[in-house]
Amino acid sequence: MRWSLENLFGIIGDFDFQNSIEIPDWVGEGIYRCRVSYGKEISRVEFFEYEFKHPKIIQIDEYQSLKYDFKYEDRSRFQHLLKLYPKADDVIITQNGLLTDTTYANLAFFDGTKWFTPNTYLLLGTKREYLLDNQLLTEVEISVKDLIKFKRISFINAMRDLDLSYEFEVNNNIISIK
């Protein structure tokens, strides 16, 4: 949020999360997601129980014009992509044949020894940056044809880590989770 405030609005400085975001009384044990909507100031704070999605079918689609440098509340472009493939649980977006992200997560691939993430990401995700900073991920160029080199896939975001990963196979631009 600090990075977005600085880059979108020129607001530099620390943001006082502790005094700006109040956790509701109904939030109990379990895993919750906090969505903060903001412009130059916070306009809304919402909490949701988080449920981990376990995808089975992932469509791979070239979407050259998509830019997503910041996490926006408007996700209509992603919803449009998902509607194009009603049998798929998610879509991996490629640009110039190179993998970027899915509609809700950055990507990581395990080759049996190391974890890799595409250097052609759409969103500079916080979990992705954390894993790179701690040398748990290596950034590389990954094309669709490179997928056969990998044994596992992980969909990483603020709520998901590398420990939630899946064996997969690729056929005709469709990834099937085993």
Coordinates of C-alpha atoms in Angstrom, one line a residue:
M1 CA 0.0 0.0 0.0
R2 CA 2.9 2.4 0.8
W3 CA 4.4 1.7 -2.6
S4 CA 1.1 2.3 -4.4
L5 CA 0.4 5.5 -2.5
E6 CA 3.8 6.8 -3.4
N7 CA 3.7 5.7 -7.1
L8 CA 0.0 6.6 -7.8
F9 CA -0.5 9.7 -5.7
G10 CA 3.0 10.9 -4.7
I11 CA 2.3 10.4 -1.0
I12 CA 5.5 9.5 0.7
G13 CA 5.8 8.4 4.3
D14 CA 4.8 5.7 6.7
F15 CA 1.2 4.7 6.9
D16 CA -0.3 4.0 10.3
F17 CA -2.1 0.7 9.7
Q18 CA -2.5 0.0 13.4
N19 CA -4.6 3.1 14.0
S20 CA -6.4 3.0 10.6
I21 CA -7.6 -0.5 10.4
E22 CA -9.9 -2.0 13.1
I23 CA -10.4 -5.7 13.2
P24 CA -14.1 -6.5 13.8
D25 CA -15.2 -8.4 16.8
W26 CA -16.7 -11.2 14.7
V27 CA -13.3 -12.1 13.3
G28 CA -12.2 -15.2 15.2
E29 CA -10.0 -18.2 14.7
G30 CA -9.2 -19.2 11.2
I31 CA -7.8 -17.4 8.2
Y32 CA -9.2 -14.1 7.1
R33 CA -8.4 -11.7 4.3
C34 CA -8.5 -8.0 4.8
R35 CA -9.3 -5.8 1.7
V36 CA -8.4 -2.1 2.0
S37 CA -9.9 0.1 -0.6
Y38 CA -8.2 3.5 -0.9
G39 CA -7.3 6.4 -3.0
K40 CA -5.4 9.2 -1.3
E41 CA -7.2 8.0 1.9
I42 CA -8.8 4.7 3.0
S43 CA -12.4 4.5 1.8
R44 CA -13.3 1.0 3.0
V45 CA -11.9 -1.9 5.0
E46 CA -13.5 -5.3 4.7
F47 CA -12.7 -8.7 6.3
F48 CA -13.6 -12.1 4.7
E49 CA -13.0 -15.6 5.7
Y50 CA -10.4 -17.0 3.4
E51 CA -11.0 -20.3 1.6
F52 CA -8.1 -21.9 -0.3
K53 CA -9.0 -22.7 -3.9
H54 CA -7.6 -26.0 -5.2
P55 CA -7.7 -25.7 -9.0
K56 CA -8.0 -28.7 -11.3
I57 CA -8.0 -27.1 -14.8
I58 CA -5.9 -24.1 -15.7
Q59 CA -6.3 -22.5 -19.2
I60 CA -3.2 -20.8 -20.7
D61 CA -4.1 -17.7 -22.8
E62 CA -2.2 -15.0 -24.5
Y63 CA -3.4 -11.6 -23.4
Q64 CA -0.9 -9.1 -24.8
S65 CA -2.7 -5.9 -23.8
L66 CA -3.1 -6.5 -20.1
K67 CA -1.2 -4.3 -17.8
Y68 CA -1.6 -4.7 -14.0
D69 CA 1.2 -2.9 -12.2
F70 CA -1.0 -2.1 -9.2
K71 CA -3.7 -4.1 -7.4
Y72 CA -7.0 -2.5 -8.4
E73 CA -10.4 -3.1 -7.0
D74 CA -11.7 -3.3 -10.6
R75 CA -11.0 -6.9 -11.7
S76 CA -13.3 -6.9 -14.7
R77 CA -10.5 -7.8 -17.1
F78 CA -9.8 -10.9 -15.1
Q79 CA -13.5 -11.8 -14.8
H80 CA -13.8 -11.5 -18.6
L81 CA -10.9 -13.9 -19.1
L82 CA -12.4 -16.4 -16.7
K83 CA -15.8 -16.3 -18.5
L84 CA -14.0 -17.2 -21.8
Y85 CA -13.1 -20.6 -20.3
P86 CA -16.0 -21.8 -18.2
K87 CA -14.5 -25.2 -17.7
A88 CA -11.3 -23.8 -16.3
D89 CA -10.7 -22.9 -12.6
D90 CA -8.3 -20.2 -13.6
V91 CA -6.3 -18.7 -16.4
I92 CA -2.5 -18.3 -16.8
I93 CA -1.9 -15.2 -18.7
T94 CA 1.0 -15.1 -21.2
Q95 CA 2.5 -12.2 -23.1
N96 CA 4.6 -12.9 -26.2
G97 CA 4.5 -16.6 -25.2
L98 CA 6.0 -15.9 -21.8
L99 CA 4.1 -16.8 -18.6
T100 CA 3.1 -13.9 -16.3
D101 CA 0.5 -14.6 -13.6
T102 CA -2.9 -16.2 -13.1
T103 CA -6.0 -14.1 -12.4
Y104 CA -5.4 -14.2 -8.7
A105 CA -1.8 -15.2 -8.0
N106 CA 1.8 -15.0 -9.1
L107 CA 3.3 -18.3 -10.3
A108 CA 6.1 -20.5 -9.0
F109 CA 7.4 -23.8 -10.6
F110 CA 9.5 -26.5 -9.0
D111 CA 11.9 -28.5 -11.1
G112 CA 12.7 -31.1 -8.4
T113 CA 15.5 -29.0 -6.9
K114 CA 14.6 -25.3 -7.0
W115 CA 11.6 -23.0 -7.2
F116 CA 11.3 -20.6 -10.1
T117 CA 9.0 -17.7 -10.9
P118 CA 8.5 -15.9 -14.2
N119 CA 10.4 -12.6 -14.6
T120 CA 7.6 -11.4 -16.8
Y121 CA 5.0 -11.0 -14.0
L122 CA 2.0 -8.7 -14.2
L123 CA 1.8 -7.7 -10.5
L124 CA 4.8 -7.4 -8.2
G125 CA 3.2 -9.5 -5.5
T126 CA 4.3 -9.1 -1.8
K127 CA 4.6 -12.9 -1.3
R128 CA 6.6 -13.2 -4.5
E129 CA 9.0 -10.4 -3.4
Y130 CA 9.3 -12.0 0.1
L131 CA 10.3 -15.4 -1.5
L132 CA 12.7 -13.8 -3.9
D133 CA 14.3 -11.7 -1.1
N134 CA 14.8 -14.8 1.0
Q135 CA 16.2 -16.7 -2.0
L136 CA 13.4 -19.3 -2.0
L137 CA 12.5 -18.4 -5.6
T138 CA 14.6 -17.6 -8.6
E139 CA 13.3 -15.3 -11.3
V140 CA 13.7 -16.6 -14.9
E141 CA 12.0 -16.3 -18.2
I142 CA 9.4 -19.1 -18.5
S143 CA 7.7 -19.9 -21.8
V144 CA 4.8 -22.2 -22.3
K145 CA 7.1 -24.8 -23.9
D146 CA 9.3 -24.6 -20.7
L147 CA 6.5 -26.1 -18.6
I148 CA 7.6 -29.6 -19.3
K149 CA 10.8 -29.0 -17.3
F150 CA 8.8 -28.6 -14.1
K151 CA 7.2 -31.1 -11.7
R152 CA 5.1 -28.8 -9.5
I153 CA 3.2 -25.5 -9.7
S154 CA 2.3 -23.1 -6.9
F155 CA -0.1 -20.2 -7.0
I156 CA 1.4 -17.6 -4.6
N157 CA -0.2 -14.6 -3.2
A158 CA -0.4 -12.9 0.2
M159 CA -2.5 -15.9 1.5
R160 CA -0.7 -18.7 -0.3
D161 CA 2.9 -20.0 0.0
L162 CA 5.1 -22.5 -1.8
D163 CA 3.9 -25.3 0.6
L164 CA 0.6 -25.4 -1.3
S165 CA 1.7 -26.8 -4.6
Y166 CA 0.5 -29.3 -7.2
E167 CA 1.8 -31.9 -9.6
F168 CA 0.6 -31.1 -13.1
E169 CA 0.7 -31.9 -16.8
V170 CA 0.3 -29.7 -19.8
N171 CA -1.6 -30.5 -23.0
N172 CA -2.9 -28.0 -25.7
N173 CA -2.5 -24.9 -23.5
I174 CA -4.4 -26.6 -20.6
I175 CA -2.7 -27.5 -17.3
S176 CA -4.3 -30.4 -15.5
I177 CA -3.6 -30.7 -11.8
K178 CA -3.0 -34.2 -10.7

